[in-house]
Short mmCIF file of C-alpha atoms in Angstrom, two decimals:
data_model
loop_
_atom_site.label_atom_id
_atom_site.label_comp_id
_atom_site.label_asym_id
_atom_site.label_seq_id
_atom_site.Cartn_x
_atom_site.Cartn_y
_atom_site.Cartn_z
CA UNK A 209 49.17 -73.06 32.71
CA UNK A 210 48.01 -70.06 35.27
CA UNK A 211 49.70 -69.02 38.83
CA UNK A 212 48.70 -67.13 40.91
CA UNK A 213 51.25 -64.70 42.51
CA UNK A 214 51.37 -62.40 44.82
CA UNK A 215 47.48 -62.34 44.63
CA UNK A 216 47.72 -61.97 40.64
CA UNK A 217 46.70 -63.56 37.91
CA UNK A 218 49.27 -64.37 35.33
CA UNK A 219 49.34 -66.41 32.17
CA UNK A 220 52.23 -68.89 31.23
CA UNK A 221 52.79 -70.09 27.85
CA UNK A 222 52.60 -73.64 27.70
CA UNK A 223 55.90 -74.95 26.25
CA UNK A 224 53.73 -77.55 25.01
CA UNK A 225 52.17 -75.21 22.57
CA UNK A 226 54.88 -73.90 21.53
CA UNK A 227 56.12 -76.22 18.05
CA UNK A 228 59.56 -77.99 19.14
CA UNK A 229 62.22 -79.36 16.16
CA UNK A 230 62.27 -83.12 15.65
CA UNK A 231 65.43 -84.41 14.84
CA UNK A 232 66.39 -86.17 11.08
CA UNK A 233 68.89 -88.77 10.94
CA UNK A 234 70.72 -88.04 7.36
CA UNK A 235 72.06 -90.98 5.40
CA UNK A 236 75.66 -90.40 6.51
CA UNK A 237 74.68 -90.96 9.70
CA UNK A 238 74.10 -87.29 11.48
CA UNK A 239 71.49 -85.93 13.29
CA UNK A 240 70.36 -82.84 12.33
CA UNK A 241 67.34 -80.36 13.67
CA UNK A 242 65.83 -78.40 11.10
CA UNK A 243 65.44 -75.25 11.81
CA UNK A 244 61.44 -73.98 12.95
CA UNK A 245 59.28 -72.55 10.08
CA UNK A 246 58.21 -68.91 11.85
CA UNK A 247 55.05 -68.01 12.29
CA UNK A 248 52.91 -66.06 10.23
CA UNK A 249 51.90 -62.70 11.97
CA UNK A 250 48.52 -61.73 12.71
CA UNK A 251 47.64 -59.04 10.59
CA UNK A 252 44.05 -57.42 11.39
CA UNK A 253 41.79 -56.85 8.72
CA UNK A 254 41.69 -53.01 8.10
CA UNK A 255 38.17 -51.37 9.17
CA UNK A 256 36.57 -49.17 6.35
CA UNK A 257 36.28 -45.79 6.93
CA UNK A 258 32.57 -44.69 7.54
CA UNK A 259 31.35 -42.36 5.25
CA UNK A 260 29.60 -39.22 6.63
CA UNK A 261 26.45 -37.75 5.21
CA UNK A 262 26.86 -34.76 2.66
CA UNK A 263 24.35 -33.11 5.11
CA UNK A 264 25.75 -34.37 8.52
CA UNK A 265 29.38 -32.86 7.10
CA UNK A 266 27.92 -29.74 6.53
CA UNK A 267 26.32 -29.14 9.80
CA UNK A 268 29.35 -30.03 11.18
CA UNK A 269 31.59 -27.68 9.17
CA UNK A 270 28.72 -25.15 10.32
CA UNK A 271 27.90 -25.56 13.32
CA UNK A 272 28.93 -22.10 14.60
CA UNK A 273 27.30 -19.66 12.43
CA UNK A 274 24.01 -21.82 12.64
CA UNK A 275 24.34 -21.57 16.49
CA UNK A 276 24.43 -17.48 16.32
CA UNK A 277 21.96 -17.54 13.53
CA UNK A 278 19.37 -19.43 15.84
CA UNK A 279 20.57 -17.01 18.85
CA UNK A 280 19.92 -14.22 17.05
CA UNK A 281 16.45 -15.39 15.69
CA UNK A 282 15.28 -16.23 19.00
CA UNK A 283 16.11 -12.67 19.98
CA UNK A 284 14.01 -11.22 17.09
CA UNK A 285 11.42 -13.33 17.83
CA UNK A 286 11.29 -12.18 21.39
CA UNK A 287 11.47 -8.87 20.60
CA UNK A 288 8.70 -8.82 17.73
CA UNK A 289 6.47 -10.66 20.44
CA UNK A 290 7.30 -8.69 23.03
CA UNK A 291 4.78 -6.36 24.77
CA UNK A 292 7.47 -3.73 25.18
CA UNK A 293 7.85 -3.73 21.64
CA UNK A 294 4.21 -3.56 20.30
CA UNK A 295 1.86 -0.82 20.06
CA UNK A 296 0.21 1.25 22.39
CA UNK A 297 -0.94 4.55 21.11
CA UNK A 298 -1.98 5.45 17.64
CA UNK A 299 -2.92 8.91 16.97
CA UNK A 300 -4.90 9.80 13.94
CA UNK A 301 -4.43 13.08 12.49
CA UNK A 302 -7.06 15.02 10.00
CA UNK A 303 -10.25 12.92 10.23
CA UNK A 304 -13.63 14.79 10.80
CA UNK A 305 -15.04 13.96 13.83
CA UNK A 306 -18.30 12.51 11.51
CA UNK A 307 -16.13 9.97 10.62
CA UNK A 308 -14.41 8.70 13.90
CA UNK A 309 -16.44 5.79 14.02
CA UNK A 310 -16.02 4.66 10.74
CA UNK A 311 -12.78 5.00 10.90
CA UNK A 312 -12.63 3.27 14.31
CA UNK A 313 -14.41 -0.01 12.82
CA UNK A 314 -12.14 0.03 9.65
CA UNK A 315 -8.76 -0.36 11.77
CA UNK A 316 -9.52 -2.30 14.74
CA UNK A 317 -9.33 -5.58 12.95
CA UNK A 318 -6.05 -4.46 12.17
CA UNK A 319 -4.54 -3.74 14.91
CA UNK A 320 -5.24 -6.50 16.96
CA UNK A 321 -2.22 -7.53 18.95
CA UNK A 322 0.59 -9.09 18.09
CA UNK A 323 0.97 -6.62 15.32
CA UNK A 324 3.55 -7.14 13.04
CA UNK A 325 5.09 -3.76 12.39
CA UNK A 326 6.59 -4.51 8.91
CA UNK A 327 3.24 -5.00 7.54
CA UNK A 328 0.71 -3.50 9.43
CA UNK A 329 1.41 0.37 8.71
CA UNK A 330 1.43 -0.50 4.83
CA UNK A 331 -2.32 -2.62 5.57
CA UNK A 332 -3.88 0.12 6.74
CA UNK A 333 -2.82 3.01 4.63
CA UNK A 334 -4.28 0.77 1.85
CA UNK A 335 -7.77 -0.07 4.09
CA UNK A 336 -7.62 4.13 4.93
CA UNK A 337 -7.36 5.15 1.05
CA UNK A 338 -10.11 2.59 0.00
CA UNK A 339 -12.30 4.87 1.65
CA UNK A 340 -13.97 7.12 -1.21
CA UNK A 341 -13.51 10.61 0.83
CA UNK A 342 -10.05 9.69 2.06
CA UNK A 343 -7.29 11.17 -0.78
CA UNK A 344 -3.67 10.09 1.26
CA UNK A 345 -3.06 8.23 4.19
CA UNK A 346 0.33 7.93 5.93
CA UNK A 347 1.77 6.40 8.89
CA UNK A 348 4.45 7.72 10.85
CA UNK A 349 6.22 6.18 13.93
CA UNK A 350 6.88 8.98 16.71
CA UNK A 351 8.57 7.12 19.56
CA UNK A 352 8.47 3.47 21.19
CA UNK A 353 5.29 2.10 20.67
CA UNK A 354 3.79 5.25 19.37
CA UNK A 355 2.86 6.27 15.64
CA UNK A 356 0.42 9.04 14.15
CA UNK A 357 -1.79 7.99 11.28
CA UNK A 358 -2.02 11.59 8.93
CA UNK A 359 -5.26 11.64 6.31
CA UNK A 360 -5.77 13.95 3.96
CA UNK A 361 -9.75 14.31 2.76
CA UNK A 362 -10.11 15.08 -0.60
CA UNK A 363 -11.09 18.69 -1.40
CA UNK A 364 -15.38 19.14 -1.82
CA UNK A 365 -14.55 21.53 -4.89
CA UNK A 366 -17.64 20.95 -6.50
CA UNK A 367 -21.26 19.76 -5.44
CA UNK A 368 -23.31 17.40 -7.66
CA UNK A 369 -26.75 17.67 -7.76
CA UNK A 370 -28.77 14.57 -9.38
CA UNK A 371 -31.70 14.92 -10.99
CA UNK A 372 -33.37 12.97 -7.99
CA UNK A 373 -31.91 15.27 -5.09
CA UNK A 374 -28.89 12.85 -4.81
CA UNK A 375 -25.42 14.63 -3.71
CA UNK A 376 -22.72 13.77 -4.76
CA UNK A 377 -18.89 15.78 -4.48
CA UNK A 378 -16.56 15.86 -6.70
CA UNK A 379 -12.38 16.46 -5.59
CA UNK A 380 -10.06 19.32 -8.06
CA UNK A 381 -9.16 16.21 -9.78
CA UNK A 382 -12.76 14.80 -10.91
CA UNK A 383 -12.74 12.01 -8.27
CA UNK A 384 -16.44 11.47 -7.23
CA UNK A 385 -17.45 11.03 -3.04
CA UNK A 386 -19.50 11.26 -0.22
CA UNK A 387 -17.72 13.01 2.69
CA UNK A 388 -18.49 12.43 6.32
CA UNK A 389 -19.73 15.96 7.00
CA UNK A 390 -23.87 15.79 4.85
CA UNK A 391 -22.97 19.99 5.07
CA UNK A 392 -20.24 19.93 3.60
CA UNK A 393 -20.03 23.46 0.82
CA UNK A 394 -18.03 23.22 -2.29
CA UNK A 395 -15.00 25.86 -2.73
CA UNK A 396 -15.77 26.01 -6.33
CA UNK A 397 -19.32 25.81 -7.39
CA UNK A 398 -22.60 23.71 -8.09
CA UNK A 399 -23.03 21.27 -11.04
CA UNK A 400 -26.88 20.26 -11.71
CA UNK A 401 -28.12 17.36 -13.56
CA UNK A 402 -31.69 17.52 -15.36
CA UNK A 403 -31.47 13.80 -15.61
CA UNK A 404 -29.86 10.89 -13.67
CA UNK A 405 -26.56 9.99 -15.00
CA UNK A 406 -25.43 6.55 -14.48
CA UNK A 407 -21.79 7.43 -15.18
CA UNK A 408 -21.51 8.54 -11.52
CA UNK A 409 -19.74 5.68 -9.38
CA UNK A 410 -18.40 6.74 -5.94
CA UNK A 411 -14.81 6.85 -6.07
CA UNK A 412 -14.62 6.92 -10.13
CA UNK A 413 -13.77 9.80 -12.58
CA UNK A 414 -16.28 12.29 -14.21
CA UNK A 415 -16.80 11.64 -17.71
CA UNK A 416 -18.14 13.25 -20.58
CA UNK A 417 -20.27 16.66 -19.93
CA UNK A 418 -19.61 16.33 -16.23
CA UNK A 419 -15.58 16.78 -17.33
CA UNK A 420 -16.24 19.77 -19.40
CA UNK A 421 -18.54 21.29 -16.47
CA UNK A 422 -15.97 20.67 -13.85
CA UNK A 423 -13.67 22.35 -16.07
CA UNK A 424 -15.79 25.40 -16.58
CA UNK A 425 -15.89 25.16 -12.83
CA UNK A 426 -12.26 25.15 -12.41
CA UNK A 427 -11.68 28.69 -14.79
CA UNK A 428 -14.72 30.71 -13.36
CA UNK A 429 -13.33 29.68 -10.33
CA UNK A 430 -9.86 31.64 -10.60
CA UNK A 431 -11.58 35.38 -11.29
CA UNK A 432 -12.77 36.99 -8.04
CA UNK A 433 -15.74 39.14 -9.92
CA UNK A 434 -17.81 35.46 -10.57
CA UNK A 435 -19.75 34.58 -7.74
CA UNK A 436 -22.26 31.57 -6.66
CA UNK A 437 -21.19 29.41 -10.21
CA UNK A 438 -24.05 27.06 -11.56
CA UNK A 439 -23.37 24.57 -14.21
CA UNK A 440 -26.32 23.29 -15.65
CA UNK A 441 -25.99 19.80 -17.78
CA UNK A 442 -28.78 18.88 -19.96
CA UNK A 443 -29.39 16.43 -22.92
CA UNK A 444 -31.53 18.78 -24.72
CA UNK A 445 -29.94 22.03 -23.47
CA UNK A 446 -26.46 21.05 -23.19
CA UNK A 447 -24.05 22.83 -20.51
CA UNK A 448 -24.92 26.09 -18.97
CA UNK A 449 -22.97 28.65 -16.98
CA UNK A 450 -25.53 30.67 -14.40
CA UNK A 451 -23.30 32.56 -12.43
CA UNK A 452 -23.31 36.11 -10.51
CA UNK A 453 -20.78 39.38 -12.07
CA UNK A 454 -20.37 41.63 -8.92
CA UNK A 455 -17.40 44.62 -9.48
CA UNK A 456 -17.17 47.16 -6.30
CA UNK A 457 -20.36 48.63 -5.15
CA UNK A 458 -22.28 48.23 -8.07
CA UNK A 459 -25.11 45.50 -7.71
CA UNK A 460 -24.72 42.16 -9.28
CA UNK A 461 -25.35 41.51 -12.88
CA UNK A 462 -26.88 37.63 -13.23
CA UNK A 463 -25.28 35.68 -16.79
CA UNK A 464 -26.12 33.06 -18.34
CA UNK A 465 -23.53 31.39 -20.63
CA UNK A 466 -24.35 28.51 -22.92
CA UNK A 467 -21.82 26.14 -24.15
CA UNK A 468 -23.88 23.42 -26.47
CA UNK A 469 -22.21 20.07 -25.91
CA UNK A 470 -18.60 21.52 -25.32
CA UNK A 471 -16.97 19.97 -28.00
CA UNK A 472 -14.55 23.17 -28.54
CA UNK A 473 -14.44 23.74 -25.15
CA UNK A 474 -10.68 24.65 -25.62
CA UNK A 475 -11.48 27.69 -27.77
CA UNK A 476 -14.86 28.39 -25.79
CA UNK A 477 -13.26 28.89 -22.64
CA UNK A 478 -11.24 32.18 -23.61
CA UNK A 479 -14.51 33.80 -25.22
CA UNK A 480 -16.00 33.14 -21.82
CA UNK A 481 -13.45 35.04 -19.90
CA UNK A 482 -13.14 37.86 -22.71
CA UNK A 483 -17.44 38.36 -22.67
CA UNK A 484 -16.84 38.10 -18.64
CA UNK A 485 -15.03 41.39 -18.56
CA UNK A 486 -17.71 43.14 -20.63
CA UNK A 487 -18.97 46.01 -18.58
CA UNK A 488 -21.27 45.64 -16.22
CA UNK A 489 -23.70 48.05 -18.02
CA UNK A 490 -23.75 46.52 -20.94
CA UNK A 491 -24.17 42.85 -19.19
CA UNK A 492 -27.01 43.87 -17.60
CA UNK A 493 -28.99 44.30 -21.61
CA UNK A 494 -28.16 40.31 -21.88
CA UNK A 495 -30.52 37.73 -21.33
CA UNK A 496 -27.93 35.12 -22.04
CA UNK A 497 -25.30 34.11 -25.09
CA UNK A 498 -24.47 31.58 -27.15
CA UNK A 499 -21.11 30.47 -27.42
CA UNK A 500 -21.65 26.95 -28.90
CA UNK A 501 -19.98 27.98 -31.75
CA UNK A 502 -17.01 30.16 -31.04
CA UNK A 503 -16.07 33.07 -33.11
CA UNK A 504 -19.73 34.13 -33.85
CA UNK A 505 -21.29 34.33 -30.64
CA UNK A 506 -24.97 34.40 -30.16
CA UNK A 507 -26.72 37.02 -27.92
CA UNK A 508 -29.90 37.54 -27.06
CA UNK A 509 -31.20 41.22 -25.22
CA UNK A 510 -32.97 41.09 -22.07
CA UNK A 511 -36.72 42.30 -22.59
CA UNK A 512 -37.71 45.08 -20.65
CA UNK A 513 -41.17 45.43 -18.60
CA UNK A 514 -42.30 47.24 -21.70
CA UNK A 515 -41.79 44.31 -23.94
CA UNK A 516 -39.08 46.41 -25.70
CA UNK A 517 -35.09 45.35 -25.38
#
């Protein structure tokens, strides 16, 4: 049954619906009404609870420190991008001008922009040192958007002469290159081949005779009397020292030292220095000695225009 009251709609239980006792006439006699069974209740079926993904939960739980994390990434990402961040002036330091342009075509590739300035300093100190002539190369940052690329050239300490009229130089340390500057003079002396030696690659080590030579090179090069060092290296000949004696005013006395192969260079080496300081006088009545074999030197006397010693 519905009314309507007042403009509102109400619902009436029927009485109809509702379940009314029917009365039992006992044996005896008597009425009686039993009484109403009661109702069963409702009862709503409980909903399972939904289960969460491990993942979902833990983006949840997270949500805070993954919202700063991605703040703060977008910040370095900005920044790294940034053209008030990258690079704008790089100043090289020690290069000979001879070599500006090769330099020039060796790092523009890398430092085309953006440039990653974790990497990029690290890149091209390794691109620099490949170079045969370069010996250290080292970046340094001087201010926002500013750093200063420092090379070092290895030292022309001694010139190579191939048998062909190749030149070659040769750093303190044996390392064989070409430097930018074709005049470049050595600060030590002047090694000659008589034949082509393979066992010359740009950038490798000397080997063999061309070792012992550069170290002949490397103790004339200490005394101050030796001037205008030659070391000759032959096959047939072996190594030989051609070199200049000057003392004070006296006029030069030319030597000529011969070592064999150099196998006892370590005990040759002193007998150089000690027939070195021999008197100028007495230098001068020398054509050249042996000291292949040291301990009994070998010397041979100058001839004189007369044919007599």
């Amino acid at each position: 049954m519905r009314l309507r009251e007042r403009g509102k709609r109400v619902r009436i239980r029927s009485q109809a619906a509702s379940p009314r006792p029917v009365p039992v006439l006992e044996p005896t006699g008597r009425f009686y009404a039993p009484a109403p069974k009661p109702v069963a209740a409702r009862v709503r079926p409980k909903r399972r609870a939904r289960r969460v993904a491990p993942l979902w939960g833990w983006l949840w739980r997270n949500a805070e420190p993954l919202l700063w994390g991605a703040v703060l990434g977008a910040l370095a990402l900005s920044l790294w991008f940034s053209p008030r961040t990258q690079l704008t002036r790089l100043e090289v330091a020690g290069v000979p001008s001879e070599a500006h342009a090769e330099l020039s075509a060796l790092l523009n590739p890398h430092l085309q922009p953006p440039i990653a300035l974790r990497d990029t300093p690290r890149h091209i100190e390794r691109a620099v040192q490949s170079l045969d002539w370069v010996q250290q190369a080292r970046w340094q940052a001087t201010g926002v958007r500013q750093a200063r690329l420092i090379i070092t050239p290895r030292t022309p300490f001694a010139e190579i002469h191939g048998a062909n009229g190749a030149r070659l130089f040769a750093d303190p340390t044996g390392v064989l290159f070409r430097p930018p500057n074709r005049d470049a003079k050595p600060t030590s002396g002047v090694i000659r081949l008589a034949q082509d030696d393979s066992r010359l690659p740009i950038g490798g080590q000397v080997e063999g005779e061309m070792r012992a030579a550069l170290e002949i090179l490397h103790a004339v090069s200490r005394r101050a009397d030796v001037h205008r060092p030659r070391v000759q290296v032959s096959r047939t000949h072996g190594i030989r020292l051609f070199a200049q004696i000057r003392r004070g005013a006296e006029p030069p006395v030319a030597v000529q030292l011969r070592f064999g192969d150099a196998s006892a260079l370590e005990q040759q080496l002193p007998t150089m220095h000690r027939l070195l300081d021999t008197p100028l006088a007495d230098l001068r009545q020398w054509e050249y000695v042996d000291i292949s074999a040291p301990g009994s030197e070998a010397v041979k006397p100058r001839v004189t225009m007369g044919g007599q010693p």
